[in-house]
CSV table of C-alpha atoms in Angstrom, one decimal:
chain,number,residue,atom,x,y,z
A,1,UNK,CA,70.0,37.8,42.2
A,2,UNK,CA,68.1,41.4,39.7
A,3,UNK,CA,72.4,42.0,39.2
A,4,UNK,CA,72.1,38.2,36.7
A,5,UNK,CA,68.4,37.9,35.9
A,6,UNK,CA,69.7,41.6,34.6
A,7,UNK,CA,72.4,40.9,32.8
A,8,UNK,CA,70.5,37.4,31.3
A,9,UNK,CA,67.8,39.8,30.5
A,10,UNK,CA,70.8,42.0,28.5
A,11,UNK,CA,71.8,38.7,26.8
A,12,UNK,CA,68.5,37.6,25.4
A,13,UNK,CA,68.1,40.6,24.0
A,14,UNK,CA,71.0,41.2,22.6
A,15,UNK,CA,71.0,38.1,20.5
A,16,UNK,CA,67.5,38.0,19.5
A,17,UNK,CA,67.8,41.9,18.5
A,18,UNK,CA,70.4,41.2,15.9
A,19,UNK,CA,68.6,38.5,14.0
A,20,UNK,CA,66.3,41.5,13.7
A,21,UNK,CA,68.7,43.9,12.7
A,22,UNK,CA,70.1,40.9,10.1
A,23,UNK,CA,66.7,40.7,8.9
A,24,UNK,CA,65.6,44.3,8.7
A,25,UNK,CA,69.1,44.8,7.2
A,26,UNK,CA,68.6,42.3,4.3
A,27,UNK,CA,65.1,44.3,3.7
A,28,UNK,CA,67.1,47.1,1.5
A,29,UNK,CA,69.1,44.1,0.7
A,30,UNK,CA,66.8,41.6,-1.4
A,31,UNK,CA,65.0,44.6,-3.4
A,32,UNK,CA,68.7,45.2,-5.1
A,33,UNK,CA,68.3,41.8,-5.3
A,34,UNK,CA,70.7,40.3,-2.8
A,35,UNK,CA,69.3,37.8,0.0
A,36,UNK,CA,70.2,36.7,2.4
A,37,UNK,CA,68.6,34.0,2.0
A,38,UNK,CA,71.0,32.5,-0.3
A,39,UNK,CA,73.0,32.2,2.8
A,40,UNK,CA,71.3,29.7,4.7
A,41,UNK,CA,72.1,25.7,4.6
A,42,UNK,CA,72.1,23.4,2.4
A,43,UNK,CA,73.4,20.2,3.0
A,44,UNK,CA,76.3,18.3,1.4
A,45,UNK,CA,77.8,21.6,-0.5
A,46,UNK,CA,80.3,23.6,-0.3
A,47,UNK,CA,78.6,26.7,-0.7
A,48,UNK,CA,75.9,25.2,2.0
A,49,UNK,CA,78.7,25.9,4.9
A,50,UNK,CA,78.3,28.7,5.7
A,51,UNK,CA,75.4,28.2,7.1
A,52,UNK,CA,76.5,25.8,9.6
A,53,UNK,CA,76.5,29.6,11.3
A,54,UNK,CA,74.7,31.5,9.0
A,55,UNK,CA,70.9,29.9,9.2
A,56,UNK,CA,70.0,31.1,12.5
A,57,UNK,CA,70.0,34.1,12.0
A,58,UNK,CA,68.3,34.7,8.9
A,59,UNK,CA,64.2,34.3,8.4
A,60,UNK,CA,62.8,33.8,5.1
A,61,UNK,CA,59.8,37.4,6.3
A,62,UNK,CA,58.2,38.0,9.1
A,63,UNK,CA,55.9,36.0,9.4
A,64,UNK,CA,58.7,33.7,10.0
A,65,UNK,CA,61.5,35.6,12.5
A,66,UNK,CA,57.6,36.2,14.3
A,67,UNK,CA,57.6,33.0,15.1
A,68,UNK,CA,60.0,32.2,16.3
A,69,UNK,CA,61.3,34.8,18.2
A,70,UNK,CA,59.4,34.8,21.4
A,71,UNK,CA,60.1,29.8,22.2
A,72,UNK,CA,63.7,31.7,21.1
A,73,UNK,CA,64.0,34.3,24.2
A,74,UNK,CA,62.6,32.3,26.3
A,75,UNK,CA,64.4,29.0,26.2
A,76,UNK,CA,67.3,31.3,26.2
A,77,UNK,CA,67.1,32.9,29.2
A,78,UNK,CA,66.0,29.2,30.8
A,79,UNK,CA,69.3,28.7,29.5
A,80,UNK,CA,70.9,31.6,31.2
A,81,UNK,CA,69.5,30.9,34.2
A,82,UNK,CA,70.0,27.5,35.0
A,83,UNK,CA,73.6,26.7,33.0
A,84,UNK,CA,76.8,28.5,34.3
A,85,UNK,CA,78.4,28.7,30.8
A,86,UNK,CA,75.0,28.6,28.8
A,87,UNK,CA,76.9,30.7,25.8
A,88,UNK,CA,79.4,28.1,25.2
A,89,UNK,CA,76.7,26.0,25.3
A,90,UNK,CA,74.3,28.0,22.8
A,91,UNK,CA,78.3,28.0,20.2
A,92,UNK,CA,78.0,24.4,20.8
A,93,UNK,CA,74.2,23.9,19.8
A,94,UNK,CA,74.3,26.3,16.9
A,95,UNK,CA,77.9,24.4,15.3
A,96,UNK,CA,76.6,20.8,16.3
A,97,UNK,CA,72.7,21.4,15.1
A,98,UNK,CA,74.3,23.0,11.6
A,99,UNK,CA,76.8,19.4,10.7
A,100,UNK,CA,73.6,17.7,11.5
A,101,UNK,CA,71.4,18.8,9.4
A,102,UNK,CA,74.4,19.7,7.1
A,103,UNK,CA,75.6,16.3,7.2
A,104,UNK,CA,72.2,14.3,7.1
A,105,UNK,CA,69.0,17.8,5.9
A,106,UNK,CA,66.6,16.6,2.7
A,107,UNK,CA,65.0,20.1,2.9
A,108,UNK,CA,66.6,23.2,1.0
A,109,UNK,CA,68.2,26.2,1.2
A,110,UNK,CA,67.2,26.4,5.2
A,111,UNK,CA,67.0,29.3,7.3
A,112,UNK,CA,66.2,30.2,10.6
A,113,UNK,CA,66.3,29.8,14.6
A,114,UNK,CA,64.0,26.5,15.0
A,115,UNK,CA,67.0,24.3,14.7
A,116,UNK,CA,68.4,26.2,17.6
A,117,UNK,CA,65.4,26.3,19.3
A,118,UNK,CA,64.7,22.1,18.6
A,119,UNK,CA,68.1,21.7,19.8
A,120,UNK,CA,67.6,24.1,23.4
A,121,UNK,CA,64.8,21.9,24.4
A,122,UNK,CA,66.4,18.6,23.5
A,123,UNK,CA,69.9,20.2,25.6
A,124,UNK,CA,67.0,21.2,29.0
A,125,UNK,CA,65.6,18.3,28.7
A,126,UNK,CA,68.0,16.1,28.9
A,127,UNK,CA,69.7,17.5,31.3
A,128,UNK,CA,66.8,17.6,33.9
A,129,UNK,CA,67.2,13.8,33.2
A,130,UNK,CA,70.4,12.9,33.1
A,131,UNK,CA,70.9,15.5,36.9
A,132,UNK,CA,68.1,15.1,37.9
A,133,UNK,CA,68.5,18.6,39.5
A,134,UNK,CA,65.5,20.4,40.6
A,135,UNK,CA,66.5,24.1,38.6
A,136,UNK,CA,66.9,21.5,35.3
A,137,UNK,CA,64.2,19.2,36.0
A,138,UNK,CA,61.7,22.3,36.5
A,139,UNK,CA,63.1,23.5,33.4
A,140,UNK,CA,62.2,20.3,31.2
A,141,UNK,CA,58.8,20.2,32.3
A,142,UNK,CA,57.5,24.0,31.6
A,143,UNK,CA,59.8,23.7,28.1
A,144,UNK,CA,57.5,21.2,27.5
A,145,UNK,CA,54.5,22.6,29.2
A,146,UNK,CA,55.0,25.0,27.4
A,147,UNK,CA,56.0,24.6,23.5
A,148,UNK,CA,55.6,20.7,23.7
A,149,UNK,CA,52.2,19.8,21.3
A,150,UNK,CA,53.8,22.6,19.2
A,151,UNK,CA,57.6,21.1,18.9
A,152,UNK,CA,56.3,17.2,18.1
A,153,UNK,CA,53.9,18.2,15.8
A,154,UNK,CA,56.2,20.1,13.7
A,155,UNK,CA,58.7,17.0,13.8
A,156,UNK,CA,56.7,14.7,11.8
A,157,UNK,CA,57.0,15.0,7.8
A,158,UNK,CA,53.4,16.6,7.8
A,159,UNK,CA,54.3,19.6,9.4
A,160,UNK,CA,53.8,21.7,6.1
A,161,UNK,CA,55.5,21.1,2.7
A,162,UNK,CA,57.7,24.5,3.5
A,163,UNK,CA,58.7,23.8,7.0
A,164,UNK,CA,61.9,22.1,7.9
A,165,UNK,CA,60.9,19.2,10.1
A,166,UNK,CA,64.3,17.7,9.2
A,167,UNK,CA,66.2,20.4,10.4
A,168,UNK,CA,63.5,20.2,13.4
A,169,UNK,CA,65.0,17.1,14.2
A,170,UNK,CA,68.3,16.6,13.4
A,171,UNK,CA,67.9,20.4,15.9
A,172,UNK,CA,66.0,18.4,18.7
A,173,UNK,CA,69.2,15.2,18.3
A,174,UNK,CA,72.0,17.6,18.4
A,175,UNK,CA,70.5,18.7,21.2
A,176,UNK,CA,70.6,15.3,23.0
A,177,UNK,CA,73.5,14.5,21.8
A,178,UNK,CA,75.6,17.4,22.9
A,179,UNK,CA,74.0,17.8,26.1
A,180,UNK,CA,75.4,13.5,26.5
A,181,UNK,CA,78.0,14.0,25.3
A,182,UNK,CA,79.2,17.5,27.6
A,183,UNK,CA,77.0,15.9,31.0
A,184,UNK,CA,78.0,12.8,30.7
A,185,UNK,CA,82.2,14.3,31.3
A,186,UNK,CA,81.6,17.1,33.1
A,187,UNK,CA,78.0,18.1,34.5
A,188,UNK,CA,77.5,21.4,33.9
A,189,UNK,CA,77.3,23.7,37.2
A,190,UNK,CA,73.9,25.0,37.9
A,191,UNK,CA,72.9,28.4,39.1
A,192,UNK,CA,71.3,28.9,41.8
A,193,UNK,CA,69.4,31.9,41.9
A,194,UNK,CA,68.7,31.5,45.8
A,195,UNK,CA,69.7,34.3,47.3
A,196,UNK,CA,71.2,33.1,50.0
A,197,UNK,CA,73.4,31.0,47.6
A,198,UNK,CA,75.0,34.0,45.7
A,199,UNK,CA,78.6,32.9,47.1
A,200,UNK,CA,77.9,30.3,44.8
A,201,UNK,CA,77.5,31.0,41.4
A,202,UNK,CA,80.0,31.1,38.9
A,203,UNK,CA,81.4,34.3,37.4
A,204,UNK,CA,59.5,30.0,-0.4
A,205,UNK,CA,62.4,29.0,0.9
A,206,UNK,CA,62.2,26.4,3.0
A,207,UNK,CA,62.0,27.4,7.2
A,208,UNK,CA,62.6,26.0,10.1
């Protein structure tokens, strides 16, 4: 169990660390008039297609990055400890939320990991309701308690002029849809972290 927790922590830190590294690398580039934010999401444009994959890794300022770091890390860890194929789920959520935002989004350009944060939250809650499993249900409840108020507020158009509320809403929709589609066909195996069952474990830019 300790080994699994350590592995999950390393994976989460690596993911979040990559986002911080990209931000730090972008600072001197911005001074040289090469702003990485320009590679963010621009809905319904050919140039914006790259934003489907790059959007979660780009942030417009330190405050923006700091605001996303903690919820992103917590939700990634929750996902890693409750799902056996967390990496595939994260990739699927990044792609699907990006596609939704590219097709329907109204904010432009959009950067930040908030769309992924909302997608993971919706996925975990939908999975908990769908499977009626203790781990998933507890995870969903914890997500709601920790982030429910803030997450709900930022889904509304009144969240702020520089907040891509539509990207948040579409990210949440993508998370719920992804959970519904994947769990309906074949329920995702859960990681049971009880020691006695270890043998059952499977190996002014718009920001969001």
